[in-house]
XYZ file of C-alpha atoms in Angstrom:
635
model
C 261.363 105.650 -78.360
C 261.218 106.264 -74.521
C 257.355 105.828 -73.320
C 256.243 108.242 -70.546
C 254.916 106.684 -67.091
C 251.434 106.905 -67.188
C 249.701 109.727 -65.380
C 249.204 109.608 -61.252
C 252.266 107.070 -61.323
C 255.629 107.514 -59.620
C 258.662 105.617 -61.258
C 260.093 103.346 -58.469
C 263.474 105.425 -58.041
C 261.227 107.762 -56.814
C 259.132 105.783 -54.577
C 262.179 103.941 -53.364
C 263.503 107.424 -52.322
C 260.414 108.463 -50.032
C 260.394 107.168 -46.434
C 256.569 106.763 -46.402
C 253.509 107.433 -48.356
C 251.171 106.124 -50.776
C 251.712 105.842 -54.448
C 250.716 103.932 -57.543
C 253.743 101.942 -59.330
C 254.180 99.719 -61.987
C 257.458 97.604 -62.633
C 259.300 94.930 -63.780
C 259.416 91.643 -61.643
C 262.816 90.991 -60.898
C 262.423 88.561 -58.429
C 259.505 86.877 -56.867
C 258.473 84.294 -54.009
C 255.253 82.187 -53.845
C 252.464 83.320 -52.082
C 252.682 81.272 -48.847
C 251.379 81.455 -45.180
C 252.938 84.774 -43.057
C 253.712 83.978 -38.943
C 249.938 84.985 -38.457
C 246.699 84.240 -39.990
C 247.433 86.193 -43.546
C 248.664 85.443 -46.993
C 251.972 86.658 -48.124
C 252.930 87.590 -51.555
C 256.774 89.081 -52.160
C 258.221 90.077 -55.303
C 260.517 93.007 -56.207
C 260.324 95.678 -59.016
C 262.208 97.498 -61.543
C 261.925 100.096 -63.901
C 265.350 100.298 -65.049
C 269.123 99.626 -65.219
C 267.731 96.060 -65.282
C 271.569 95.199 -66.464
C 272.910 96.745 -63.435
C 272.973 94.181 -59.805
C 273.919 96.701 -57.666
C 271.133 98.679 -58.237
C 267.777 97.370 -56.477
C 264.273 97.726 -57.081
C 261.556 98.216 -54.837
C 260.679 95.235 -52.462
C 257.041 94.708 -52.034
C 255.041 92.352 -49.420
C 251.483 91.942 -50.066
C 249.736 90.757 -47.186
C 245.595 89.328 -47.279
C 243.871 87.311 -45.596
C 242.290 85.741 -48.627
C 245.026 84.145 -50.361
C 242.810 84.686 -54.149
C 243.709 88.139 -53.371
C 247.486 88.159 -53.658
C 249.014 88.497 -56.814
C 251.116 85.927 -58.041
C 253.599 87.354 -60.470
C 256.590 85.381 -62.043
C 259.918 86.740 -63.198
C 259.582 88.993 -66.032
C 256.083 89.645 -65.327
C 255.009 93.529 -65.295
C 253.354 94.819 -61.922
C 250.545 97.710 -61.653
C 249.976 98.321 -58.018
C 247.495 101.426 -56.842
C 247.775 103.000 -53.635
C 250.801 100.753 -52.150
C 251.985 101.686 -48.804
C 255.662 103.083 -48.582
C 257.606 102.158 -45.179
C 261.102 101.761 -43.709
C 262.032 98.440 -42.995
C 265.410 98.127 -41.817
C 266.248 101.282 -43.258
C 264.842 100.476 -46.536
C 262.014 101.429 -48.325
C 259.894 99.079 -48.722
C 255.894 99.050 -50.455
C 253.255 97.399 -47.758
C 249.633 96.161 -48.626
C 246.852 95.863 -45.389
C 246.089 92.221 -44.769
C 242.239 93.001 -44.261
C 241.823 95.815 -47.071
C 243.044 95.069 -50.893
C 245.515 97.186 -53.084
C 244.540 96.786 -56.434
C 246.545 95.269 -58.768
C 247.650 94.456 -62.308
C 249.712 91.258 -63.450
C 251.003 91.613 -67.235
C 252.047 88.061 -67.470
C 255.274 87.824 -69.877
C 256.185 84.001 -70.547
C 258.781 82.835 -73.121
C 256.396 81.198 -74.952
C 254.171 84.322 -75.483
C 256.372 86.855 -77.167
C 254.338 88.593 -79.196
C 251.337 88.573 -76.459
C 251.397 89.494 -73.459
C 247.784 88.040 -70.572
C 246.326 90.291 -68.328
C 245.128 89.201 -64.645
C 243.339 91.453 -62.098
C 242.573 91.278 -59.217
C 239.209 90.871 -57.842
C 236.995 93.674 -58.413
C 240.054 95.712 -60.036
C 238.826 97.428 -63.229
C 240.921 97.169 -66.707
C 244.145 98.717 -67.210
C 244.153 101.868 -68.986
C 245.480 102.449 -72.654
C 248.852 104.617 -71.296
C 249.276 101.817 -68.586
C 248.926 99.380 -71.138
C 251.212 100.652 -73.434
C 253.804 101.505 -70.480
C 253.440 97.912 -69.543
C 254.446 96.803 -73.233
C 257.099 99.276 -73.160
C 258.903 97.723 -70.126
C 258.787 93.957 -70.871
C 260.901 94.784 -74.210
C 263.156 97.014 -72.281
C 263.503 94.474 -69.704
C 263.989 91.729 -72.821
C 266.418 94.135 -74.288
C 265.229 93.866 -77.501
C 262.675 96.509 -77.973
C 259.858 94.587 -78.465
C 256.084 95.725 -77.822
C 254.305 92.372 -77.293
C 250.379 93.635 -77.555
C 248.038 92.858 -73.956
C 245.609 90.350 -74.294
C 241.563 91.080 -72.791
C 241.944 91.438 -69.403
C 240.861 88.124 -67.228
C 239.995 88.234 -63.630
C 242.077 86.583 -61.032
C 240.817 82.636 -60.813
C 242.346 79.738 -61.652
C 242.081 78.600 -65.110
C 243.591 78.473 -68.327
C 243.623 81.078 -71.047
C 243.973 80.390 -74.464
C 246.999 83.134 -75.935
C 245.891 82.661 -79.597
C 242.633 81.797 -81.128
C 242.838 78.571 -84.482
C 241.831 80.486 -88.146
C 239.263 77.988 -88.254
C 237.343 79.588 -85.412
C 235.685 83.004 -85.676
C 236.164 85.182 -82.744
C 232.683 86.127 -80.790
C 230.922 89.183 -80.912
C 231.619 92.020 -78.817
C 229.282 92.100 -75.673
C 226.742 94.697 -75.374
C 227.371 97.986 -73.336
C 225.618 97.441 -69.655
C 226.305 100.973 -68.721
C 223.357 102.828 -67.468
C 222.469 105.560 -65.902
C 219.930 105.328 -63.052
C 217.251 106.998 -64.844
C 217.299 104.569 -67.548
C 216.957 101.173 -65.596
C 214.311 99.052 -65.790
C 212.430 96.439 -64.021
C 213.889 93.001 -65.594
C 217.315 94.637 -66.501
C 220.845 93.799 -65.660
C 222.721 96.748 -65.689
C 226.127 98.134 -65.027
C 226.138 101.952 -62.228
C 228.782 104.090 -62.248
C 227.945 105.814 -58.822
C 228.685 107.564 -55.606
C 228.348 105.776 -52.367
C 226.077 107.619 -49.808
C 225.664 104.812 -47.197
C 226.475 101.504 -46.338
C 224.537 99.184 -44.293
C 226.130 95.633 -43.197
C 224.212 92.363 -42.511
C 225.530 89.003 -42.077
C 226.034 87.887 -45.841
C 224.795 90.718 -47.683
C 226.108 94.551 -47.291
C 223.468 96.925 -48.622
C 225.152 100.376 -50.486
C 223.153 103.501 -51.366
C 224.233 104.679 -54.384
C 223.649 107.761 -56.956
C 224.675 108.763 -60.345
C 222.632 112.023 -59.650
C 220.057 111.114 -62.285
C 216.193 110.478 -60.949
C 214.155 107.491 -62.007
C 210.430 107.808 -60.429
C 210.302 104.548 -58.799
C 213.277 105.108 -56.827
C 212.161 105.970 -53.073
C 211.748 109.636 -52.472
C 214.555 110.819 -49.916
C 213.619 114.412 -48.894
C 214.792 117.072 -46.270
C 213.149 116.118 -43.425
C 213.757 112.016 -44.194
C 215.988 109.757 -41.414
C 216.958 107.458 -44.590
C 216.500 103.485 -44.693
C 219.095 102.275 -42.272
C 218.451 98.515 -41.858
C 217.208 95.871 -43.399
C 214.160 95.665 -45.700
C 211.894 94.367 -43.224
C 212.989 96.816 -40.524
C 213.570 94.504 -37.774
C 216.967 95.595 -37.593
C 217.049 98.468 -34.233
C 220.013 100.431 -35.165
C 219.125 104.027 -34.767
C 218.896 105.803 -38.171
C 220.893 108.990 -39.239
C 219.750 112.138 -41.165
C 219.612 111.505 -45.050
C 222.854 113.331 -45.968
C 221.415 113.768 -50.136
C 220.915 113.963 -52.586
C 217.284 114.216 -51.815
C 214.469 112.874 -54.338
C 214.409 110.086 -56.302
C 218.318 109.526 -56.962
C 219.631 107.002 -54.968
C 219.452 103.121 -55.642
C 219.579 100.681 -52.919
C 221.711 97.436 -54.374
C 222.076 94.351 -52.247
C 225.588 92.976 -52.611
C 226.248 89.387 -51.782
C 229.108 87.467 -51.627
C 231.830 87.626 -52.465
C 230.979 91.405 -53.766
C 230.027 91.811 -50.128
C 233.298 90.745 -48.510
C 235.169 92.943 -51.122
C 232.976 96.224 -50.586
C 233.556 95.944 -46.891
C 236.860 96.174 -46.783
C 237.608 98.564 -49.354
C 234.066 100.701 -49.811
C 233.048 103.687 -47.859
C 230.900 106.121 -47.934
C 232.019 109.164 -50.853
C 233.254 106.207 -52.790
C 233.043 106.666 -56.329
C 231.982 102.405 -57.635
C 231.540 100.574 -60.827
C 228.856 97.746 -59.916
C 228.498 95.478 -62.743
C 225.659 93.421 -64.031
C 223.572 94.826 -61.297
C 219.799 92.976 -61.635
C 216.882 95.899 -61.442
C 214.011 94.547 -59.429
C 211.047 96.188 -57.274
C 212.163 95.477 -53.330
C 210.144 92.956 -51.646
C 208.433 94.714 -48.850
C 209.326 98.964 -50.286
C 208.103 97.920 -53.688
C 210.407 100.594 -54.845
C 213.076 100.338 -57.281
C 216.472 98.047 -56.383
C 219.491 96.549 -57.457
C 220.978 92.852 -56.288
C 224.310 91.838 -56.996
C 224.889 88.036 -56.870
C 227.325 85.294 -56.875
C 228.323 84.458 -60.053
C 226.703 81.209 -61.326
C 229.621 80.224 -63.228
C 233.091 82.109 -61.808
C 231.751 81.826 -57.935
C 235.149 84.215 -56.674
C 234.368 86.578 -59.614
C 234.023 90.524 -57.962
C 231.435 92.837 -59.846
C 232.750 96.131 -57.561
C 235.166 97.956 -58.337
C 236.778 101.395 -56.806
C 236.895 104.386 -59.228
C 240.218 107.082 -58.984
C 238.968 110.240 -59.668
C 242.637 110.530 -61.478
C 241.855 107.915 -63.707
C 239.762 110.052 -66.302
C 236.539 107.991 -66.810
C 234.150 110.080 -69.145
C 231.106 108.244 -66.861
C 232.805 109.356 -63.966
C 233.234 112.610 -65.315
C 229.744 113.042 -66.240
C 228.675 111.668 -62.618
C 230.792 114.852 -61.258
C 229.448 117.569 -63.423
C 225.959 116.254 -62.168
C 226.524 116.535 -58.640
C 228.168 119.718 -58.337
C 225.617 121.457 -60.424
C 222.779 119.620 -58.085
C 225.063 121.054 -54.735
C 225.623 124.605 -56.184
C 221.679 124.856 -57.088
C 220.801 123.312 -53.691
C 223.165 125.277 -51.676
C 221.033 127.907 -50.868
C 218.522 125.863 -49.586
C 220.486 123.510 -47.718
C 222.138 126.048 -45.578
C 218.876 127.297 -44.179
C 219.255 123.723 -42.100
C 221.090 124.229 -39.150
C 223.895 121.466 -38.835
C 222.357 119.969 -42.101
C 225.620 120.607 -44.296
C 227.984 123.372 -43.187
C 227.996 124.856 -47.213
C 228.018 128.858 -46.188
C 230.717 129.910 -44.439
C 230.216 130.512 -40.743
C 229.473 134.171 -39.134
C 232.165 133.089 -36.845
C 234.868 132.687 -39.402
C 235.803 136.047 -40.168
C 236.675 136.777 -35.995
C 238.082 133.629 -35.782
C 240.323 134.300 -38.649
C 241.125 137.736 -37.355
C 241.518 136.243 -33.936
C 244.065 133.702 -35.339
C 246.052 136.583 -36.616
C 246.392 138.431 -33.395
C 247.609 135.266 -31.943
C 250.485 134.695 -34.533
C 251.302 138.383 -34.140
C 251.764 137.801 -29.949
C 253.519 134.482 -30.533
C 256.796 134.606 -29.560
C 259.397 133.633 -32.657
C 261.073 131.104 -30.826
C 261.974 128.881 -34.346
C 263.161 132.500 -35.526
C 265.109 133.241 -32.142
C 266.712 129.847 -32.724
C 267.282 130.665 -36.532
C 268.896 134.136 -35.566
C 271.254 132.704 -32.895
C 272.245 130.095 -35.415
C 272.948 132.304 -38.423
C 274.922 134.731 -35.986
C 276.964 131.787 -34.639
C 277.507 130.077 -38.191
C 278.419 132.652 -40.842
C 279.445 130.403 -43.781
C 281.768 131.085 -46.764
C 278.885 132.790 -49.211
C 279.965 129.862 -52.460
C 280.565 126.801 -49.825
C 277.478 124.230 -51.143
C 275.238 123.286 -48.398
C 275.893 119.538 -47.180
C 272.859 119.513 -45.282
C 271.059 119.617 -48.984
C 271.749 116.496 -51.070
C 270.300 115.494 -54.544
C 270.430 112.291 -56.573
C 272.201 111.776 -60.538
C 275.400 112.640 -58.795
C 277.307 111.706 -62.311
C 275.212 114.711 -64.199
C 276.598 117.748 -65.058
C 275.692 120.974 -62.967
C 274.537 123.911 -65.683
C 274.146 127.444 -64.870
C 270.614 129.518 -64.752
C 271.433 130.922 -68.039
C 272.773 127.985 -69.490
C 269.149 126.706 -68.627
C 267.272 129.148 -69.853
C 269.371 129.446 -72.904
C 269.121 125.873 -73.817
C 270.348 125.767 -77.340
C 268.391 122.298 -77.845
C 265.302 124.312 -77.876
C 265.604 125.632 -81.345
C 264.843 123.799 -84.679
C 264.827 123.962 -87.802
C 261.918 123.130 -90.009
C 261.332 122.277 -93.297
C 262.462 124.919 -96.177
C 264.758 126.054 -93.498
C 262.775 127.806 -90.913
C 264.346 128.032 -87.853
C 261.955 128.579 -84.726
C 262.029 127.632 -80.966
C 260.416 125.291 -78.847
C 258.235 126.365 -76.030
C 259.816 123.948 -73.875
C 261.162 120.539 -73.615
C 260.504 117.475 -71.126
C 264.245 118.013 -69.859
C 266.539 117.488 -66.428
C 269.109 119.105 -65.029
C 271.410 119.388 -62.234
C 272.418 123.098 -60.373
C 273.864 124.836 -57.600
C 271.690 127.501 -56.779
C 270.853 129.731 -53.973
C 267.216 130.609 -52.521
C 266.473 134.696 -52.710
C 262.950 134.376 -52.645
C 259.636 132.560 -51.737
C 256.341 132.492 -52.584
C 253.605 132.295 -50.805
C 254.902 134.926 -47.895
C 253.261 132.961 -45.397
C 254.270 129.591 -44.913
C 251.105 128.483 -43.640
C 250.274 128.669 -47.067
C 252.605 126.595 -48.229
C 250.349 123.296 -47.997
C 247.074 123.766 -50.031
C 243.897 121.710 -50.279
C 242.665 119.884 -53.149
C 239.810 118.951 -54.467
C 240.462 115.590 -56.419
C 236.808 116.067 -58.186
C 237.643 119.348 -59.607
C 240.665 118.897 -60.624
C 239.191 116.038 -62.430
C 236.956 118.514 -64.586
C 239.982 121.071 -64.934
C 240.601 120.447 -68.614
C 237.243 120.449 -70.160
C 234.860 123.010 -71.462
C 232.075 122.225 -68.812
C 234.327 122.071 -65.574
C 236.101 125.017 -66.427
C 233.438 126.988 -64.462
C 233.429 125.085 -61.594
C 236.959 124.454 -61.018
C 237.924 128.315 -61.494
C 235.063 128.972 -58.919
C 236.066 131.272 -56.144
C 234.013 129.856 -53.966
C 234.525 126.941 -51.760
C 234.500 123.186 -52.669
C 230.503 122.533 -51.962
C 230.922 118.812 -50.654
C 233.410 116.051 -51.386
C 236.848 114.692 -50.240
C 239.840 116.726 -49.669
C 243.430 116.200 -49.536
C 246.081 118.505 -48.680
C 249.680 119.029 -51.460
C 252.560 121.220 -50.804
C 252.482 123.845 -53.374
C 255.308 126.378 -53.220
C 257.541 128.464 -54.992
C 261.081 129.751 -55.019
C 263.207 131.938 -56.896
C 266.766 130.605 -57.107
C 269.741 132.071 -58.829
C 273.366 130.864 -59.292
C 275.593 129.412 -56.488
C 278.494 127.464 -55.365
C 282.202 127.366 -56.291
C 283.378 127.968 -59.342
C 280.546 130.651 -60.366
C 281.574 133.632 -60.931
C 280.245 136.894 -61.815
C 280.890 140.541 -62.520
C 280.556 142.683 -59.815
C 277.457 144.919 -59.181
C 276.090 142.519 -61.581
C 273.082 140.698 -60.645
C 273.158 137.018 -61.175
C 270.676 134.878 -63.704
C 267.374 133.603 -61.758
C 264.549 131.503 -62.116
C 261.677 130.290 -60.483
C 261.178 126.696 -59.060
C 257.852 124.811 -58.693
C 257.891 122.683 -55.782
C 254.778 120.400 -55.135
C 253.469 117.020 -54.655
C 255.885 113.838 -53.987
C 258.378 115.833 -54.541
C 257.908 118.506 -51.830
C 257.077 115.422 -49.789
C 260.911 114.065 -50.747
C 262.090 117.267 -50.436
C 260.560 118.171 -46.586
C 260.210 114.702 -45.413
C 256.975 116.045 -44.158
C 253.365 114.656 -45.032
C 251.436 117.810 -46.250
C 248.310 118.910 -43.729
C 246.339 122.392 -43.021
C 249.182 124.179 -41.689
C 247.059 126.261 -39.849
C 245.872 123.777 -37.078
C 249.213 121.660 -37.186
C 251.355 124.087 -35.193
C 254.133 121.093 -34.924
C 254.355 120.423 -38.151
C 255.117 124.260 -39.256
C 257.680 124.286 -36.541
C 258.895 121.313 -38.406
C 258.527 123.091 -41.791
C 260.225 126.361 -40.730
C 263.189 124.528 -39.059
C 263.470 122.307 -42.797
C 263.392 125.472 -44.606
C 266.085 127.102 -42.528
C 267.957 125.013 -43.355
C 267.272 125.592 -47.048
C 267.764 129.434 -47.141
C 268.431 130.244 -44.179
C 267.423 133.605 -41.946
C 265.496 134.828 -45.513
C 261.879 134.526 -43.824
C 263.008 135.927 -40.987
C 264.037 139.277 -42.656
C 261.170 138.925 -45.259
C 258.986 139.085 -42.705
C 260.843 141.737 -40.502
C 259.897 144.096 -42.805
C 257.591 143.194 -45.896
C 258.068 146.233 -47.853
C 262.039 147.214 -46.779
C 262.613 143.936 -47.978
C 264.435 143.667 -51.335
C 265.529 139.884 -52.747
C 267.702 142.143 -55.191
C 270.081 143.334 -52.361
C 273.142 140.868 -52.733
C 274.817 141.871 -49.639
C 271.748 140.336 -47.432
C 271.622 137.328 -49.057
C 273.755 134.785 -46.668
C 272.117 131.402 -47.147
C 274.091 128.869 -48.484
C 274.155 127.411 -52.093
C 273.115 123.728 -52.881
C 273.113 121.930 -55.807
C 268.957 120.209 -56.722
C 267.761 118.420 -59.065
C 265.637 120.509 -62.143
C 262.966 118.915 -64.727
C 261.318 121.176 -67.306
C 257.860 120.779 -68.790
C 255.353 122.539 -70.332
C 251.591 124.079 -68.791
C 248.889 125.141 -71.332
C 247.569 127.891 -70.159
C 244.818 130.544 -72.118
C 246.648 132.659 -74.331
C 245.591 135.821 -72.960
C 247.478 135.259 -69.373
C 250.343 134.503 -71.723
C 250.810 138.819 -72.286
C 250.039 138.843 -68.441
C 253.756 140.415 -66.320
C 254.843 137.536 -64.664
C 257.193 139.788 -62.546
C 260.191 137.241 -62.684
C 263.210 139.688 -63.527
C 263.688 137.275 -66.439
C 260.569 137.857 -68.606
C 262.665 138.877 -71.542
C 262.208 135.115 -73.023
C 258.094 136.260 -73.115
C 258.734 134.824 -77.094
C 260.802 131.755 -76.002
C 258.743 130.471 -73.134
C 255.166 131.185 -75.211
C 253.823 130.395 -77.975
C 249.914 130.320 -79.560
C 247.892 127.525 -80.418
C 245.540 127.337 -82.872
C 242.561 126.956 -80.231
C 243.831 130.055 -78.200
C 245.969 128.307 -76.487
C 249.627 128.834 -74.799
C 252.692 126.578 -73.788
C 254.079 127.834 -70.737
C 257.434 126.894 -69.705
C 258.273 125.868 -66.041
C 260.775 124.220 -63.823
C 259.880 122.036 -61.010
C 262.816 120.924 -58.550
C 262.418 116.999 -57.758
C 264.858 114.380 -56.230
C 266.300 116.897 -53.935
C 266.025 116.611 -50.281
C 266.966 118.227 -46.897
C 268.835 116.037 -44.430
């Protein structure tokens, strides 16, 4: 049974398909060098990996060179060994793509170690400070050495071992009874104690470097009274304990009261949190040792070498992706202490910018007027190119290309008519599907788009909300219609088109119109698509000359007359529609939605299937079917 990539991943064809980027992978070695000095003063690691078609030479993996300066850093991975890498660069390097680590900041990695000898069992290293592989990514790790060994197996993952030079035993002697499980550290900073050694699951609010040591402010948005009391009008504790450092201090930037723990980090957690810790930074610090501060006599934390494993990292960087129930419960807190606070904080001036601005609604308007007076010259272009170049209406596109060249192209209908949807249960019941995790190859045609405005076409997203999307507490927050309070931001393509048949060999009555369906385009697959990193659209003028010149490309003059004339234009009239077909790449999946936007008009043409594409859950629930266009791209 085929086991699904685990979420936030992308499979290496994928990866080795994108000119640039960052992505999280995880592969089979299929060839590896020592680690070994580079031409400069760094560490070099090189190893290639596979997902797949491990039978096949002629198809390559994807080459990656992991550069440090520390050379305990560097993974070390044999043949045969599985690879987890998080947030790998993706470059061209002599046309290829290739993944690229910085020499003076770590990418975190996993190293499933697979010997001969171990069949059944499979050791974990990690790198320094790198938390433990999850249970999908452990299981997806499992799943690939037996594809990769051809024979199916599932060796199980040992405990996890950090990255230091000494044996591991694989099995434990009958005569020896295995030790009991270590107590939970995990506390929350209201709950620590003088004397205690405790492991934080917390937010970053300042760093603070010193020779040795590197000093983090941290919060889990909890309040322990002997913490030091941060209020509005406080500059914080930039320095060192004894002040005799001169370095000007900054505003506090919150939370204010007693929430934030100052922990002393010495090496080598030091040298590890200043490369790869900054402030927003969600941590895991572990075995952090509560004490009063020497000169404050406040409430602190010290993390030091370890007496025993001296390279041994207690830091470690938490994705927001990742799905930690700590983490989770560190997010809830702090956007219920911003959304109470808000008020208050935007009576400072230049405190936090939380309201919106009285400025924003005439700079907004003022925007508008200038993209009304700009002169179309992308469109002008667009028009004189379409007048000069009116192609056959069924030629396919060669400008448009799309990988799995030895699949099949299936109509819209056949599609949406997929017989392999229905079932039949027991006592004979025959019912359908809501969907299936399927692909499929097309030729289709662009008639419509969605948002109107391309500027909208690249959205930004909160990774902290999203994080709280799918539970009962979050729900509130992440449906808010007000703006993100504080907190990181990243920008995603996130568009829509409505395609319907194209290309030779189609054909259809006339007068008749021709099956349609909507396609999802959106994250690393937009990015494959466009070739374009997503950014606010709005203040990137190049880049949505960029994106308008892609998308002509795509469907031709159709912005151009959609926004002519909004409401004369009609996607239904056949005899406007010029742009050319091209054949993309389709995967279908599922989205559970609430069950009352299930009755909801979807306006797609093609809503007759309301009973195929839906269907209730027990916990009023709906499976929504969707189609999402992926390993298609625009020359």
């Amino acid at each position: 049974m085929v086991t699904r990539i685990p979420p936030n991943f992308t499979d290496i064809q994928t990866a080795r398909s994108m000119s640039r980027g960052v992505v999280n992978v995880i592969g089979v070695v299929i060839d590896s060098l020592p680690p070994a000095r580079s031409q400069g003063t760094s560490w070099i690691s090189t190893f290639t990996l596979k997902a797949s078609d491990f039978g096949d030479e002629y198809l390559t993996g994807l080459k990656i060179r992991y550069f440090h300066d520390v050379d305990r850093y560097l993974p070390s991975p044999k043949v045969g060994d599985v690879v987890l890498l998080r947030h790998i660069n993706l470059d061209l390097y002599n046309g290829k793509t290739i993944g690229l680590s910085r020499s003076s900041r770590v990418t975190p990695w996993v190293v499933f170690e697979a010997r001969p000898t171990q069949r059944s069992t499979l050791s974990t290293v990690l790198c320094p400070g790198e938390r433990p592989p999850s249970a999908a990514e452990t299981k997806y790790a499992g799943y690939l050495v037996g594809l990769y060994r051809g024979d199916g197996s599932r060796p199980s993952i040992a405990p996890a071992s950090p990255a230091i030079n000494v044996e591991r035993s694989v099995s434990m002697p009958s005569s020896i009874q295995p030790t009991t499980r270590k107590a939970d550290k995990f506390r929350l900073v209201k709950d620590a104690e003088y004397g205690s050694f405790v492991d934080i699951v917390g937010q970053v609010v300042k760093t603070f470097s010193e020779y040795e040591k590197l000093l983090l402010y941290v919060t889990d948005y909890t309040q322990n009274k002997n913490l030091f009391d941060y209020s509005f009008d406080n500059d914080g504790r930039d320095g060192d304990e004894f002040d005799y450092s001169s370095r000007s201090k900054r505003k506090w930037p919150g939370p204010y009261g007693r929430m934030t723990i100052q922990v002393t980090l010495w090496e080598p957690h030091s040298n590890f949190a200043r490369d790869n810790i900054k402030e927003d930074d969600f941590v895991l610090l572990r075995n952090v040792h509560i004490k009063p501060g020497r000169s404050s006599g406040v409430m602190e934390g010290a993390l030091h070498t370890d007496r025993q494993f001296h390279a041994k990292v207690g830091v470690s960087l938490l994705d927001v992706n990742e799905g930690d129930e700590r983490l989770k419960g560190l997010v809830r807190r702090k956007l219920e202490y911003w959304r109470k606070l808000k008020g208050r904080l935007a009576i400072e001036d230049g405190k936090r910018q939380l309201s919106d601005g009285e400025g924003s609604g005439k700079k907004t308007k003022k925007n508008k007027r200038q993209r009304k007076n700009k002169p179309q010259r992308v469109n002008n272009q667009a028009e004189a190119t379409t007048t000069s170049v009116r192609p056959k209406r069924d030629e396919l596109n060669p400008h448009v290309r799309s990988n799995y060249l030895a699949t099949p192209t299936r109509t819209v209908e056949q599609i949406l008519q997929n017989e392999s949807h229905w079932n039949v249960g027991p006592g004979g019941i025959q019912y359908r599907m809501p969907f299936q995790n399927l692909k499929y190859r097309a030729s289709v045609r662009v008639v419509d788009f969605f948002p109107p405005n391309l500027e909208d076409f690249a959205v930004p997203y909160n990774p902290e909300y999203a994080m709280l999307r799918d539970t009962v507490d979050g729900s509130d927050l992440s449906d808010s219609d007000e703006e993100p309070i504080i907190g990181q931001q990243i920008w995603e393509w996130r568009f829509c088109l409505l395609v319907e048949d194209g290309g030779p060999g189609i054909h259809h009555p006339p007068g008749q119109r021709r099956q349609r369906l909507k396609l999802f385009v959106t994250g690393p697959d937009a990015v494959f698509l466009l070739s374009i990193d997503p950014v606010n659209l709005r203040k990137n003028p190049d880049v949505l000359a960029s994106l308008r010149e892609k998308l002509f490309i795509l469907w031709g003059d159709l912005e151009e007359r959609k926004n002519s004339n909004s409401e004369m234009f009609n996607p239904n009239d056949t005899a406007a529609i010029n742009a050319k077909p091209f054949t993309c790449c389709i995967k279908e999946y599922g989205v559970r939605v609430a069950f009352d936007c299930a009755d909801e008009n979807d306006e797609n043409d093609d809503a007759d299937e309301n009973d195929e594409n839906h269907q209730e859950t027990s916990n009023s629930f709906c499976w929504e079917r969707r189609f999402r266009m992926f390993d298609t791209r625009v020359m």
